CSV table of N, CA and C in Angstrom, one decimal:
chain,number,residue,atom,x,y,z
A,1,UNK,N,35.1,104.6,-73.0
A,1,UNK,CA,35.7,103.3,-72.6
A,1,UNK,C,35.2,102.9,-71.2
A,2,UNK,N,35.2,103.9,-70.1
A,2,UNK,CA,34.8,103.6,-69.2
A,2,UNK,C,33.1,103.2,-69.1
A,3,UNK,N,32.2,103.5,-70.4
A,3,UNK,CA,30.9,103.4,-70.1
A,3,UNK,C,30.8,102.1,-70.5
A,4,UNK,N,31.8,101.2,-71.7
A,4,UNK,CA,31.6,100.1,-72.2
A,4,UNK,C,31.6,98.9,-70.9
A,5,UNK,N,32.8,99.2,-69.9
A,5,UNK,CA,33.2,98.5,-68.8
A,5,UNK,C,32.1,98.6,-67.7
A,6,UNK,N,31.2,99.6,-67.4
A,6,UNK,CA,30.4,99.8,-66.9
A,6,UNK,C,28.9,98.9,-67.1
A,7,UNK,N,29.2,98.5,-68.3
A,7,UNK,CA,28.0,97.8,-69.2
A,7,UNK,C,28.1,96.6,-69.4
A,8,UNK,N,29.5,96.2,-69.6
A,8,UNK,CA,30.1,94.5,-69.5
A,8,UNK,C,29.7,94.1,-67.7
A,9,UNK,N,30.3,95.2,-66.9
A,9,UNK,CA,29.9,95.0,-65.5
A,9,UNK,C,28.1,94.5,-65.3
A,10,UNK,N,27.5,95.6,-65.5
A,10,UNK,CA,26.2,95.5,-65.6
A,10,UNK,C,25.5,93.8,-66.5
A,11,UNK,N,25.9,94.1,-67.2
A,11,UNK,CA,25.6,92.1,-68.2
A,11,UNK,C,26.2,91.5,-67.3
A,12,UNK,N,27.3,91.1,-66.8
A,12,UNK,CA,28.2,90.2,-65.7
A,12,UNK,C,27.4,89.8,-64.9
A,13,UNK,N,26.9,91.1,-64.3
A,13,UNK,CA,25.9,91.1,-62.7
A,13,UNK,C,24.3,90.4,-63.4
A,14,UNK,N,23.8,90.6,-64.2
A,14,UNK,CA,22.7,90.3,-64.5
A,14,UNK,C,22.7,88.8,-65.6
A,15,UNK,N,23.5,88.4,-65.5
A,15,UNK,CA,23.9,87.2,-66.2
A,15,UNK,C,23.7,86.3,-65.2
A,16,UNK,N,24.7,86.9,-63.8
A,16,UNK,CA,25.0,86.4,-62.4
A,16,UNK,C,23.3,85.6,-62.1
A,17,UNK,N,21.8,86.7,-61.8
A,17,UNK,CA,21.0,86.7,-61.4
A,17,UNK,C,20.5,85.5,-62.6
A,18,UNK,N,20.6,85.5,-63.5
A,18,UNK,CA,19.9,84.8,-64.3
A,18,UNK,C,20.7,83.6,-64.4
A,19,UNK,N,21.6,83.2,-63.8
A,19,UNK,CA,22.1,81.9,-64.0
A,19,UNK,C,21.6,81.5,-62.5
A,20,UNK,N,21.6,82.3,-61.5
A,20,UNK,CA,21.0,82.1,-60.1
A,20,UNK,C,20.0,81.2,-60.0
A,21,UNK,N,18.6,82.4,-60.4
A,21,UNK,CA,17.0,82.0,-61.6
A,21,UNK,C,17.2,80.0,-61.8
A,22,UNK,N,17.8,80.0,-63.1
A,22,UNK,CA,17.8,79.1,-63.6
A,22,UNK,C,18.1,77.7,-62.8
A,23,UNK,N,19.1,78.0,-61.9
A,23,UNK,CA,19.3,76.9,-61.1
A,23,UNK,C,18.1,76.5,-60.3
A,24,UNK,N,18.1,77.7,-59.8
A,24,UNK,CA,16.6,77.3,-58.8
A,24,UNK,C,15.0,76.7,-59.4
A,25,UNK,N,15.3,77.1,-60.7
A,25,UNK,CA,14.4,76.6,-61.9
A,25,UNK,C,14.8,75.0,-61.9
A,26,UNK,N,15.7,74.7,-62.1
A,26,UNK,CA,16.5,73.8,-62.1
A,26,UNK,C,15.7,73.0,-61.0
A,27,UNK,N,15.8,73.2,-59.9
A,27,UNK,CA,16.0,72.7,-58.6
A,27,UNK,C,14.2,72.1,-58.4
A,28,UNK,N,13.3,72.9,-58.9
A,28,UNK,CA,11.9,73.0,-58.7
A,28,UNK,C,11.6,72.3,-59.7
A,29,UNK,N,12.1,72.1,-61.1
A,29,UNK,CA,12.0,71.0,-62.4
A,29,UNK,C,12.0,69.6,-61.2
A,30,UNK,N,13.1,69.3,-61.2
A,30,UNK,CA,13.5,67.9,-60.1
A,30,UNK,C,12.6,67.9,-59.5
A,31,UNK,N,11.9,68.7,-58.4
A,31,UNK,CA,11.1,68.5,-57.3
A,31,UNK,C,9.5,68.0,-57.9
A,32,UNK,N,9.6,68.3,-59.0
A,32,UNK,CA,7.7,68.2,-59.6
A,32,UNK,C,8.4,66.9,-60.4
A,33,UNK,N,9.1,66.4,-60.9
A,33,UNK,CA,9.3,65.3,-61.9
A,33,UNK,C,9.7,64.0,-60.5
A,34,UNK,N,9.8,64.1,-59.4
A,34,UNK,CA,10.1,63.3,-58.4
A,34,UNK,C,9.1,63.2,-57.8
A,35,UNK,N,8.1,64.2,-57.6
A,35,UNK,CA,6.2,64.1,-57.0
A,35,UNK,C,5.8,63.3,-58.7
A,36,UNK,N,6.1,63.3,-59.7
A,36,UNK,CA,5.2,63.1,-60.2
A,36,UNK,C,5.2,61.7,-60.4
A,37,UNK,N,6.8,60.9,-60.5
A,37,UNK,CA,7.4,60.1,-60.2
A,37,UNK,C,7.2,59.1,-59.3
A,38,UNK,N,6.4,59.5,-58.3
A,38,UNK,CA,5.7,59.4,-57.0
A,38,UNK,C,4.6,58.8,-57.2
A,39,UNK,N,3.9,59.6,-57.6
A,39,UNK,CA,2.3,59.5,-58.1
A,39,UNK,C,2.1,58.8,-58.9
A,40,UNK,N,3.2,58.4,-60.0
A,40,UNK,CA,2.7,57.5,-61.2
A,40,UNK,C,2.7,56.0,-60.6
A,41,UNK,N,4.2,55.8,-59.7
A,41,UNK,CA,4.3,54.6,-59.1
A,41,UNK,C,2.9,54.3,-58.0
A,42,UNK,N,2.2,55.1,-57.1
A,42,UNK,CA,1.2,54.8,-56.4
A,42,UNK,C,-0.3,54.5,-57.7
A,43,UNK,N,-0.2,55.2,-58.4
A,43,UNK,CA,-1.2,54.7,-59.2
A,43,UNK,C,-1.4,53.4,-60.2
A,44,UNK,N,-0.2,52.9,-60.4
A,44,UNK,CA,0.0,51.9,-61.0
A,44,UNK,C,-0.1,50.8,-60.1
A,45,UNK,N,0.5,50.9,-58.8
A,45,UNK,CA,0.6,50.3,-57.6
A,45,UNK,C,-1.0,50.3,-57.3
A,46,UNK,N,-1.6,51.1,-57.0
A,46,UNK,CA,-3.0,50.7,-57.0
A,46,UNK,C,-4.0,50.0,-58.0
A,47,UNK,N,-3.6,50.5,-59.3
A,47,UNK,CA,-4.1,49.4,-60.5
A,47,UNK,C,-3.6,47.8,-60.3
A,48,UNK,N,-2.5,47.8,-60.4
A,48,UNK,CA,-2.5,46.5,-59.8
A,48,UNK,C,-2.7,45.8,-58.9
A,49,UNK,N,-2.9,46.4,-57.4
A,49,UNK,CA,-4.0,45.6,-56.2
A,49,UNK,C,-5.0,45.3,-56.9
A,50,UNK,N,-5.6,46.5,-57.4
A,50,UNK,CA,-7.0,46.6,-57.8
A,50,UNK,C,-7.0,45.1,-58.8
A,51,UNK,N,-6.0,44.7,-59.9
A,51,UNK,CA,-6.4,44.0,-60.6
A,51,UNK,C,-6.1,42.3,-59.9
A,52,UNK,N,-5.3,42.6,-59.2
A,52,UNK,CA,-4.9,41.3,-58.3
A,52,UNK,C,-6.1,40.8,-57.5
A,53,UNK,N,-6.6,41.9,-56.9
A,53,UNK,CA,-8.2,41.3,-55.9
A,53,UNK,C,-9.1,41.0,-56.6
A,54,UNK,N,-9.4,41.4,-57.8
A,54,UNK,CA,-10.3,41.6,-58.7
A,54,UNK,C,-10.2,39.8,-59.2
A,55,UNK,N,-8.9,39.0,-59.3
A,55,UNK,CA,-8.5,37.9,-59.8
A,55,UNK,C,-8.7,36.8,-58.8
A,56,UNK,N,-8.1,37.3,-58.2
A,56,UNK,CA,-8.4,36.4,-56.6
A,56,UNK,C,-9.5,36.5,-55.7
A,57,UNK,N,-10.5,37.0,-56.0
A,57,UNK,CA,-11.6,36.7,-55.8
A,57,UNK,C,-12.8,36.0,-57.2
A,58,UNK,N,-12.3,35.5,-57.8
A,58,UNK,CA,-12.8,34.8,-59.0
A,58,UNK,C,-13.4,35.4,-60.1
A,59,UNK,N,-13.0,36.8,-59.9
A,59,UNK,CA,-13.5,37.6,-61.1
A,59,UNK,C,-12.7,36.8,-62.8
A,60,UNK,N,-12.3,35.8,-62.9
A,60,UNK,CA,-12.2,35.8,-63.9
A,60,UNK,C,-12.3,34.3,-64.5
């Protein structure tokens, strides 16, 4: 009995570290979907200068 308790303990504690893990998983997901988020708006932001100058200067 006492080895089962010992082992529920042990899972408990390593459950603990892996919910830990995950959050900070968690935390670094957000951080790359918010650069990326970033980057898509500067790129599109520059496609459209690009297509704006391209117009107003009589390209079309």
């Amino acid at each position: 009995c006492e080895e089962a308790k010992q082992e529920v303990q042990d899972i408990q504690v390593r459950l603990a570290v892996v919910e830990s893990k995950v959050a900070k998983i968690e935390e670094n997901i957000e951080k790359i979907l918010s650069n990326t988020n970033w980057l898509v708006k500067s790129i599109v932001g520059g496609m459209i200068a690009a297509i704006l100058t391209f117009v107003l200067k009589g390209g079309l």
